[in-house]
Each structure stands twice: as structure tokens, then as C-alpha cells.
PDB file of C-alpha atoms in Angstrom:
ATOM      1  CA  GLY A   1       0.000   0.000   0.000  1.00  0.00           C
ATOM      2  CA  ASP A   2       0.898   3.673  -0.035  1.00  0.00           C
ATOM      3  CA  SER A   3       3.356   4.926   2.559  1.00  0.00           C
ATOM      4  CA  VAL A   4       5.693   7.763   3.498  1.00  0.00           C
ATOM      5  CA  THR A   5       9.135   7.335   5.051  1.00  0.00           C
ATOM      6  CA  GLN A   6      11.008   9.999   6.969  1.00  0.00           C
ATOM      7  CA  LYS A   7      14.224   8.309   7.963  1.00  0.00           C
ATOM      8  CA  GLU A   8      15.388  10.897  10.496  1.00  0.00           C
ATOM      9  CA  GLY A   9      13.388  11.083  13.668  1.00  0.00           C
ATOM     10  CA  LEU A  10      15.539  13.742  15.304  1.00  0.00           C
ATOM     11  CA  VAL A  11      17.773  16.325  13.660  1.00  0.00           C
ATOM     12  CA  THR A  12      19.857  18.862  15.561  1.00  0.00           C
ATOM     13  CA  LEU A  13      21.540  21.649  13.621  1.00  0.00           C
ATOM     14  CA  THR A  14      23.579  24.701  14.404  1.00  0.00           C
ATOM     15  CA  GLU A  15      22.025  27.995  13.350  1.00  0.00           C
ATOM     16  CA  GLY A  16      23.128  29.044   9.888  1.00  0.00           C
ATOM     17  CA  LEU A  17      23.769  25.560   8.562  1.00  0.00           C
ATOM     18  CA  PRO A  18      21.671  24.140   5.721  1.00  0.00           C
ATOM     19  CA  VAL A  19      18.613  22.041   6.457  1.00  0.00           C
ATOM     20  CA  MET A  20      17.689  18.880   4.614  1.00  0.00           C
ATOM     21  CA  LEU A  21      14.921  16.617   5.855  1.00  0.00           C
ATOM     22  CA  ASN A  22      14.378  13.448   3.900  1.00  0.00           C
ATOM     23  CA  CYS A  23      11.071  12.161   2.605  1.00  0.00           C
ATOM     24  CA  THR A  24      10.483   9.207   0.331  1.00  0.00           C
ATOM     25  CA  TYR A  25       7.210   7.634  -0.565  1.00  0.00           C
ATOM     26  CA  GLN A  26       5.523   4.680  -2.172  1.00  0.00           C
ATOM     27  CA  THR A  27       2.324   4.891  -4.161  1.00  0.00           C
ATOM     28  CA  ILE A  28       0.566   3.026  -6.908  1.00  0.00           C
ATOM     29  CA  TYR A  29      -1.046   6.210  -8.210  1.00  0.00           C
ATOM     30  CA  SER A  30       0.532   8.399 -10.844  1.00  0.00           C
ATOM     31  CA  ASN A  31      -1.258  11.545  -9.602  1.00  0.00           C
ATOM     32  CA  ALA A  32       0.370  11.838  -6.220  1.00  0.00           C
ATOM     33  CA  PHE A  33       0.379  15.001  -4.114  1.00  0.00           C
ATOM     34  CA  LEU A  34       3.212  15.480  -1.649  1.00  0.00           C
ATOM     35  CA  PHE A  35       3.055  17.825   1.307  1.00  0.00           C
ATOM     36  CA  TRP A  36       5.215  19.131   4.105  1.00  0.00           C
ATOM     37  CA  TYR A  37       3.401  20.145   7.273  1.00  0.00           C
ATOM     38  CA  VAL A  38       5.119  21.960  10.134  1.00  0.00           C
ATOM     39  CA  HIS A  39       4.071  21.750  13.777  1.00  0.00           C
ATOM     40  CA  TYR A  40       5.475  24.410  16.078  1.00  0.00           C
ATOM     41  CA  LEU A  41       5.219  23.944  19.832  1.00  0.00           C
ATOM     42  CA  ASN A  42       1.885  25.169  21.219  1.00  0.00           C
ATOM     43  CA  GLU A  43       0.437  25.641  17.738  1.00  0.00           C
ATOM     44  CA  SER A  44      -1.542  23.446  15.350  1.00  0.00           C
ATOM     45  CA  PRO A  45       0.173  21.713  12.431  1.00  0.00           C
ATOM     46  CA  ARG A  46      -0.069  23.723   9.243  1.00  0.00           C
ATOM     47  CA  LEU A  47       0.814  23.311   5.613  1.00  0.00           C
ATOM     48  CA  LEU A  48       4.294  24.430   4.609  1.00  0.00           C
ATOM     49  CA  LEU A  49       4.653  23.151   1.030  1.00  0.00           C
ATOM     50  CA  LYS A  50       2.675  21.159  -1.483  1.00  0.00           C
ATOM     51  CA  SER A  51       3.489  19.767  -4.913  1.00  0.00           C
ATOM     52  CA  SER A  52       2.192  17.397  -7.528  1.00  0.00           C
ATOM     53  CA  THR A  53       4.419  18.466 -10.430  1.00  0.00           C
ATOM     54  CA  ASP A  54       7.462  16.368 -11.227  1.00  0.00           C
ATOM     55  CA  ASN A  55      10.829  18.135 -11.046  1.00  0.00           C
ATOM     56  CA  LYS A  56       9.346  21.516 -10.141  1.00  0.00           C
ATOM     57  CA  ARG A  57      10.785  23.392  -7.130  1.00  0.00           C
ATOM     58  CA  THR A  58       8.206  24.645  -4.661  1.00  0.00           C
ATOM     59  CA  GLU A  59       9.138  27.365  -2.174  1.00  0.00           C
ATOM     60  CA  HIS A  60       7.551  28.922   0.878  1.00  0.00           C
ATOM     61  CA  GLN A  61       8.900  30.808   3.898  1.00  0.00           C
ATOM     62  CA  GLY A  62      12.492  30.123   2.951  1.00  0.00           C
ATOM     63  CA  PHE A  63      11.966  26.385   2.596  1.00  0.00           C
ATOM     64  CA  HIS A  64      11.898  24.527  -0.698  1.00  0.00           C
ATOM     65  CA  ALA A  65      11.271  21.049  -1.995  1.00  0.00           C
ATOM     66  CA  THR A  66      11.252  19.386  -5.386  1.00  0.00           C
ATOM     67  CA  LEU A  67       9.106  16.381  -6.181  1.00  0.00           C
ATOM     68  CA  HIS A  68      11.141  13.740  -7.990  1.00  0.00           C
ATOM     69  CA  LYS A  69       8.865  10.969  -9.165  1.00  0.00           C
ATOM     70  CA  SER A  70      11.777   8.969 -10.561  1.00  0.00           C
ATOM     71  CA  SER A  71      13.203   8.540  -7.078  1.00  0.00           C
ATOM     72  CA  SER A  72       9.902   8.946  -5.171  1.00  0.00           C
ATOM     73  CA  SER A  73      11.350  11.721  -3.072  1.00  0.00           C
ATOM     74  CA  PHE A  74      10.262  15.100  -1.743  1.00  0.00           C
ATOM     75  CA  HIS A  75      13.079  16.321   0.514  1.00  0.00           C
ATOM     76  CA  LEU A  76      12.635  19.566   2.438  1.00  0.00           C
ATOM     77  CA  GLN A  77      15.531  22.024   2.286  1.00  0.00           C
ATOM     78  CA  LYS A  78      16.524  25.425   3.541  1.00  0.00           C
ATOM     79  CA  SER A  79      19.803  27.178   2.901  1.00  0.00           C
ATOM     80  CA  SER A  80      20.319  28.491   6.417  1.00  0.00           C
ATOM     81  CA  ALA A  81      18.638  27.217   9.573  1.00  0.00           C
ATOM     82  CA  GLN A  82      17.162  29.684  12.048  1.00  0.00           C
ATOM     83  CA  LEU A  83      16.354  29.119  15.705  1.00  0.00           C
ATOM     84  CA  SER A  84      12.688  29.671  14.867  1.00  0.00           C
ATOM     85  CA  ASP A  85      12.725  26.689  12.502  1.00  0.00           C
ATOM     86  CA  SER A  86      12.748  24.322  15.466  1.00  0.00           C
ATOM     87  CA  ALA A  87       9.570  22.267  15.074  1.00  0.00           C
ATOM     88  CA  LEU A  88       8.150  18.928  14.014  1.00  0.00           C
ATOM     89  CA  TYR A  89       8.049  18.420  10.253  1.00  0.00           C
ATOM     90  CA  TYR A  90       5.741  15.901   8.651  1.00  0.00           C
ATOM     91  CA  CYS A  91       5.875  14.709   5.072  1.00  0.00           C
ATOM     92  CA  ALA A  92       2.557  13.498   3.671  1.00  0.00           C
ATOM     93  CA  LEU A  93       1.170  11.858   0.548  1.00  0.00           C
ATOM     94  CA  SER A  94      -2.214  11.925  -1.088  1.00  0.00           C
ATOM     95  CA  ASP A  95      -3.603  10.560  -4.295  1.00  0.00           C
ATOM     96  CA  TRP A  96      -5.918  12.655  -6.409  1.00  0.00           C
ATOM     97  CA  GLY A  97      -8.351   9.916  -7.225  1.00  0.00           C
ATOM     98  CA  TYR A  98      -9.256   8.341  -3.908  1.00  0.00           C
ATOM     99  CA  GLN A  99      -8.298  11.240  -1.709  1.00  0.00           C
ATOM    100  CA  ASN A 100      -6.601   9.005   0.823  1.00  0.00           C
ATOM    101  CA  PHE A 101      -3.896  10.551   2.906  1.00  0.00           C
ATOM    102  CA  TYR A 102      -0.725   9.269   4.552  1.00  0.00           C
ATOM    103  CA  PHE A 103       1.605  11.018   6.995  1.00  0.00           C
ATOM    104  CA  GLY A 104       5.192  10.071   7.701  1.00  0.00           C
ATOM    105  CA  LYS A 105       6.340   9.589  11.302  1.00  0.00           C
ATOM    106  CA  GLY A 106       7.747  13.099  11.413  1.00  0.00           C
ATOM    107  CA  THR A 107      11.170  14.657  11.954  1.00  0.00           C
ATOM    108  CA  SER A 108      11.847  16.785  14.990  1.00  0.00           C
ATOM    109  CA  LEU A 109      14.209  19.599  14.020  1.00  0.00           C
ATOM    110  CA  THR A 110      16.078  21.450  16.748  1.00  0.00           C
ATOM    111  CA  VAL A 111      18.224  24.424  15.777  1.00  0.00           C
ATOM    112  CA  ILE A 112      20.819  25.488  18.342  1.00  0.00           C
ATOM    113  CA  PRO A 113      22.847  28.699  18.570  1.00  0.00           C
TER     114      PRO A 113
ATOM    115  CA  ASN B   1     -13.660  32.054  10.088  1.00  0.00           C
ATOM    116  CA  ALA B   2     -12.910  30.527  13.471  1.00  0.00           C
ATOM    117  CA  GLY B   3     -10.909  27.642  12.113  1.00  0.00           C
ATOM    118  CA  VAL B   4     -11.344  24.081  13.281  1.00  0.00           C
ATOM    119  CA  ILE B   5     -12.742  23.964  16.787  1.00  0.00           C
ATOM    120  CA  GLN B   6     -11.995  21.130  19.171  1.00  0.00           C
ATOM    121  CA  THR B   7     -13.480  20.659  22.611  1.00  0.00           C
ATOM    122  CA  PRO B   8     -12.492  20.085  25.292  1.00  0.00           C
ATOM    123  CA  ARG B   9      -8.900  21.281  25.069  1.00  0.00           C
ATOM    124  CA  HIS B  10      -7.905  19.082  27.972  1.00  0.00           C
ATOM    125  CA  LYS B  11      -9.571  16.002  29.380  1.00  0.00           C
ATOM    126  CA  VAL B  12      -8.528  13.824  32.274  1.00  0.00           C
ATOM    127  CA  THR B  13     -10.210  10.480  32.749  1.00  0.00           C
ATOM    128  CA  GLY B  14      -9.740   7.536  35.039  1.00  0.00           C
ATOM    129  CA  LYS B  15      -8.803   4.176  33.619  1.00  0.00           C
ATOM    130  CA  GLY B  16     -11.914   2.446  32.316  1.00  0.00           C
ATOM    131  CA  GLN B  17     -13.954   5.594  31.831  1.00  0.00           C
ATOM    132  CA  GLU B  18     -15.315   6.878  28.536  1.00  0.00           C
ATOM    133  CA  ALA B  19     -14.032   9.953  26.716  1.00  0.00           C
ATOM    134  CA  THR B  20     -15.822  11.836  23.957  1.00  0.00           C
ATOM    135  CA  LEU B  21     -13.939  14.383  21.902  1.00  0.00           C
ATOM    136  CA  TRP B  22     -15.658  16.924  19.672  1.00  0.00           C
ATOM    137  CA  CYS B  23     -14.617  18.574  16.450  1.00  0.00           C
ATOM    138  CA  GLU B  24     -16.281  21.334  14.461  1.00  0.00           C
ATOM    139  CA  PRO B  25     -14.762  21.609  10.971  1.00  0.00           C
ATOM    140  CA  ILE B  26     -14.419  24.789   8.997  1.00  0.00           C
ATOM    141  CA  SER B  27     -17.731  25.679   7.385  1.00  0.00           C
ATOM    142  CA  GLY B  28     -17.853  24.451   3.798  1.00  0.00           C
ATOM    143  CA  HIS B  29     -15.224  21.780   4.268  1.00  0.00           C
ATOM    144  CA  SER B  30     -16.429  18.343   3.300  1.00  0.00           C
ATOM    145  CA  ALA B  31     -13.578  16.238   4.696  1.00  0.00           C
ATOM    146  CA  VAL B  32     -12.762  15.646   8.353  1.00  0.00           C
ATOM    147  CA  PHE B  33      -9.736  13.775   9.642  1.00  0.00           C
ATOM    148  CA  TRP B  34      -8.859  12.517  13.122  1.00  0.00           C
ATOM    149  CA  TYR B  35      -5.262  11.963  14.234  1.00  0.00           C
ATOM    150  CA  ARG B  36      -3.512  10.948  17.420  1.00  0.00           C
ATOM    151  CA  GLN B  37      -0.172  12.502  18.268  1.00  0.00           C
ATOM    152  CA  THR B  38       2.350  11.083  20.700  1.00  0.00           C
ATOM    153  CA  ILE B  39       6.062  11.634  21.147  1.00  0.00           C
ATOM    154  CA  VAL B  40       6.808   8.006  20.337  1.00  0.00           C
ATOM    155  CA  GLN B  41       4.544   7.484  17.309  1.00  0.00           C
ATOM    156  CA  GLY B  42       4.319  10.992  15.929  1.00  0.00           C
ATOM    157  CA  LEU B  43       1.117  11.779  14.032  1.00  0.00           C
ATOM    158  CA  GLU B  44      -1.042   8.697  13.597  1.00  0.00           C
ATOM    159  CA  PHE B  45      -3.993   8.719  11.257  1.00  0.00           C
ATOM    160  CA  LEU B  46      -7.161   7.394  12.859  1.00  0.00           C
ATOM    161  CA  THR B  47     -10.118   7.987  10.568  1.00  0.00           C
ATOM    162  CA  TYR B  48     -11.480  10.156   7.756  1.00  0.00           C
ATOM    163  CA  PHE B  49     -14.960  11.327   6.732  1.00  0.00           C
ATOM    164  CA  ARG B  50     -15.951  12.843   3.430  1.00  0.00           C
ATOM    165  CA  ASN B  51     -19.399  14.397   3.101  1.00  0.00           C
ATOM    166  CA  GLN B  52     -20.163  12.826   6.491  1.00  0.00           C
ATOM    167  CA  ALA B  53     -19.525   9.309   5.189  1.00  0.00           C
ATOM    168  CA  PRO B  54     -16.713   7.263   6.717  1.00  0.00           C
ATOM    169  CA  ILE B  55     -14.047   6.745   4.050  1.00  0.00           C
ATOM    170  CA  ASP B  56     -11.130   5.166   5.844  1.00  0.00           C
ATOM    171  CA  ASP B  57     -10.920   4.044   9.455  1.00  0.00           C
ATOM    172  CA  SER B  58      -7.868   1.858   9.036  1.00  0.00           C
ATOM    173  CA  GLY B  59      -6.043   3.648  11.827  1.00  0.00           C
ATOM    174  CA  MET B  60      -8.713   3.181  14.444  1.00  0.00           C
ATOM    175  CA  PRO B  61      -8.166   0.649  17.218  1.00  0.00           C
ATOM    176  CA  LYS B  62     -11.331  -1.305  16.544  1.00  0.00           C
ATOM    177  CA  GLU B  63     -12.318  -2.448  19.984  1.00  0.00           C
ATOM    178  CA  ARG B  64     -12.684   0.774  21.953  1.00  0.00           C
ATOM    179  CA  PHE B  65     -12.537   3.625  19.469  1.00  0.00           C
ATOM    180  CA  SER B  66     -15.414   4.892  17.361  1.00  0.00           C
ATOM    181  CA  ALA B  67     -16.035   8.035  15.352  1.00  0.00           C
ATOM    182  CA  GLN B  68     -19.141   9.594  13.934  1.00  0.00           C
ATOM    183  CA  MET B  69     -20.124  12.558  11.860  1.00  0.00           C
ATOM    184  CA  PRO B  70     -23.867  12.998  12.339  1.00  0.00           C
ATOM    185  CA  ASN B  71     -23.966  16.284  10.452  1.00  0.00           C
ATOM    186  CA  GLN B  72     -21.632  18.502   8.452  1.00  0.00           C
ATOM    187  CA  SER B  73     -20.887  20.740  11.406  1.00  0.00           C
ATOM    188  CA  HIS B  74     -19.420  18.298  13.860  1.00  0.00           C
ATOM    189  CA  SER B  75     -17.675  15.003  14.368  1.00  0.00           C
ATOM    190  CA  THR B  76     -17.041  13.031  17.530  1.00  0.00           C
ATOM    191  CA  LEU B  77     -14.365  10.580  18.553  1.00  0.00           C
ATOM    192  CA  LYS B  78     -15.382   8.278  21.380  1.00  0.00           C
ATOM    193  CA  ILE B  79     -13.001   6.144  23.382  1.00  0.00           C
ATOM    194  CA  GLN B  80     -14.581   3.553  25.619  1.00  0.00           C
ATOM    195  CA  SER B  81     -12.864   2.036  28.631  1.00  0.00           C
ATOM    196  CA  THR B  82      -9.887   4.395  28.339  1.00  0.00           C
ATOM    197  CA  GLN B  83      -6.440   3.050  29.096  1.00  0.00           C
ATOM    198  CA  PRO B  84      -3.250   4.911  30.069  1.00  0.00           C
ATOM    199  CA  GLN B  85      -1.797   4.189  26.612  1.00  0.00           C
ATOM    200  CA  ASP B  86      -4.645   6.243  25.102  1.00  0.00           C
ATOM    201  CA  SER B  87      -3.077   9.368  26.603  1.00  0.00           C
ATOM    202  CA  ALA B  88      -2.177  11.602  23.673  1.00  0.00           C
ATOM    203  CA  VAL B  89      -3.128  14.750  21.834  1.00  0.00           C
ATOM    204  CA  TYR B  90      -6.037  14.069  19.500  1.00  0.00           C
ATOM    205  CA  LEU B  91      -6.090  16.345  16.490  1.00  0.00           C
ATOM    206  CA  CYS B  92      -8.956  17.003  14.144  1.00  0.00           C
ATOM    207  CA  ALA B  93      -8.440  18.523  10.700  1.00  0.00           C
ATOM    208  CA  SER B  94     -10.726  19.514   7.876  1.00  0.00           C
ATOM    209  CA  SER B  95     -10.187  20.166   4.201  1.00  0.00           C
ATOM    210  CA  LEU B  96     -12.263  21.333   1.278  1.00  0.00           C
ATOM    211  CA  ASP B  97     -12.611  17.912  -0.288  1.00  0.00           C
ATOM    212  CA  GLY B  98     -10.318  15.130   0.766  1.00  0.00           C
ATOM    213  CA  GLY B  99      -6.645  14.449   1.175  1.00  0.00           C
ATOM    214  CA  SER B 100      -5.326  16.306  -1.850  1.00  0.00           C
ATOM    215  CA  TYR B 101      -6.400  19.618  -0.389  1.00  0.00           C
ATOM    216  CA  GLU B 102      -4.705  21.470   2.433  1.00  0.00           C
ATOM    217  CA  GLN B 103      -5.770  20.230   5.833  1.00  0.00           C
ATOM    218  CA  TYR B 104      -6.497  22.793   8.526  1.00  0.00           C
ATOM    219  CA  PHE B 105      -5.857  21.479  11.992  1.00  0.00           C
ATOM    220  CA  GLY B 106      -7.615  22.281  15.211  1.00  0.00           C
ATOM    221  CA  PRO B 107      -5.774  22.996  18.465  1.00  0.00           C
ATOM    222  CA  GLY B 108      -6.172  19.420  19.630  1.00  0.00           C
ATOM    223  CA  THR B 109      -7.551  17.767  22.741  1.00  0.00           C
ATOM    224  CA  ARG B 110      -4.981  16.564  25.246  1.00  0.00           C
ATOM    225  CA  LEU B 111      -6.331  13.384  26.800  1.00  0.00           C
ATOM    226  CA  THR B 112      -4.744  12.129  29.988  1.00  0.00           C
ATOM    227  CA  VAL B 113      -5.818   8.754  31.343  1.00  0.00           C
ATOM    228  CA  LEU B 114      -4.796   8.189  34.928  1.00  0.00           C
TER     229      LEU B 114
END
């Protein structure tokens, strides 16, 4: 069945270093939507990025991700980590046809001074 | 637009008691999702309604958990005979029409089972 894998559970980075959070997925559907949701402490999770277009870079709030269908990946990147980026990041998958939805286990990012 | 509303925000129950959690989706949204969040498991999908019909409840522990959506303005998640391992934050989300659309999350209900 469909699934999402985030191999890093915990990531600790020094402020100013680049961020890369991995996300790979499995799906039988060709029309897959990939998402990154961010969950800051004491807030509700919210959408950060979304894409369904192969090889197109999507950007928002300094973060970017490119959907690569050939490698089934949708890694989240940022050129320079900020303290305020500390949060839980969830990668998620949906198919257009059946509207089912799958979250990865999440990656907890901690940015230190 | 008040966003997704969840009540109560905090609930403490004794082992074996029942807990009912409420969710009011954003007006006009046809899809409602329930999730459970813990430090160990992260965000676990529980169940999903679309136009009030149950679409996927594959994440629901079958024996004690049940969810309903009696009308388009609210959904409930009921846990019978609560156990300490049910302690978690239960999140409700709604979207315009299913999983391909952005999900808007509520503030969650923190359930503590003593």
C-alpha cells in the first residue's frame, strides 16, 4: 500500500547551517500530491509546502522542496537554519483519485545557537 | 472564520472511563480527519470522513474507538474504557474535499488517562 518514510526522527543543527529533511514515498497512483506540514510547539500543524508536479521546485517561507517521481522523493531544504525553525516536520502523501492521505512519522528539528 | 474547533482542550479520565472528543470543521469543508499525536509514534492517522460518510478508518483501534459525523458541522471521537496508553493529543483537521487539499488542523484535545 501507499506509505511515506522519513528516515530521520531527530535532527539537531547549528544555526546558519543548511537544512535537509528526507522524505520518500511509495504509491501506486501516478497523480500523487506530496506535502510538508510543520508543527510548532503550542500551535496546530499547518501546511508548509505542497506539490504534484514532477521536477518543479516549490518554495515557501524560505523552505523549498522538489518532487522527484523517478526517485519517489520530496526532501525539504533550507539554505540556512534559524532558531525559529525548530519544530516537528511531517511529510505526507495523497492521491488525487481516492483522496486518501498518509503522513510520515515526522522529523523533529532542533536548531541550536 | 474561526478555524477548526476542538473541545475540550484538555480532558482527564480515570482508567476504564469513557471519553468523547468533539470537532467542528471549517464551514464548507467536506472532509474531516482525526489523528492521534504522541512523542513516540508521531502523528497517527485514525479515521477520515468525506461528506459525512466514513471513508477510511484503518487507523482506528477497533475495539474501543469509534467516530461519527452525524452532520456537516461536527464530528465526535469516542473512546470507551480508556487506558493509560490512550493518553495523547487528539487532532482534528478539515479540508475542502479530501486528502489532496490542504488540511487545517484544530488545536487538539490533550487526553490524559490516569
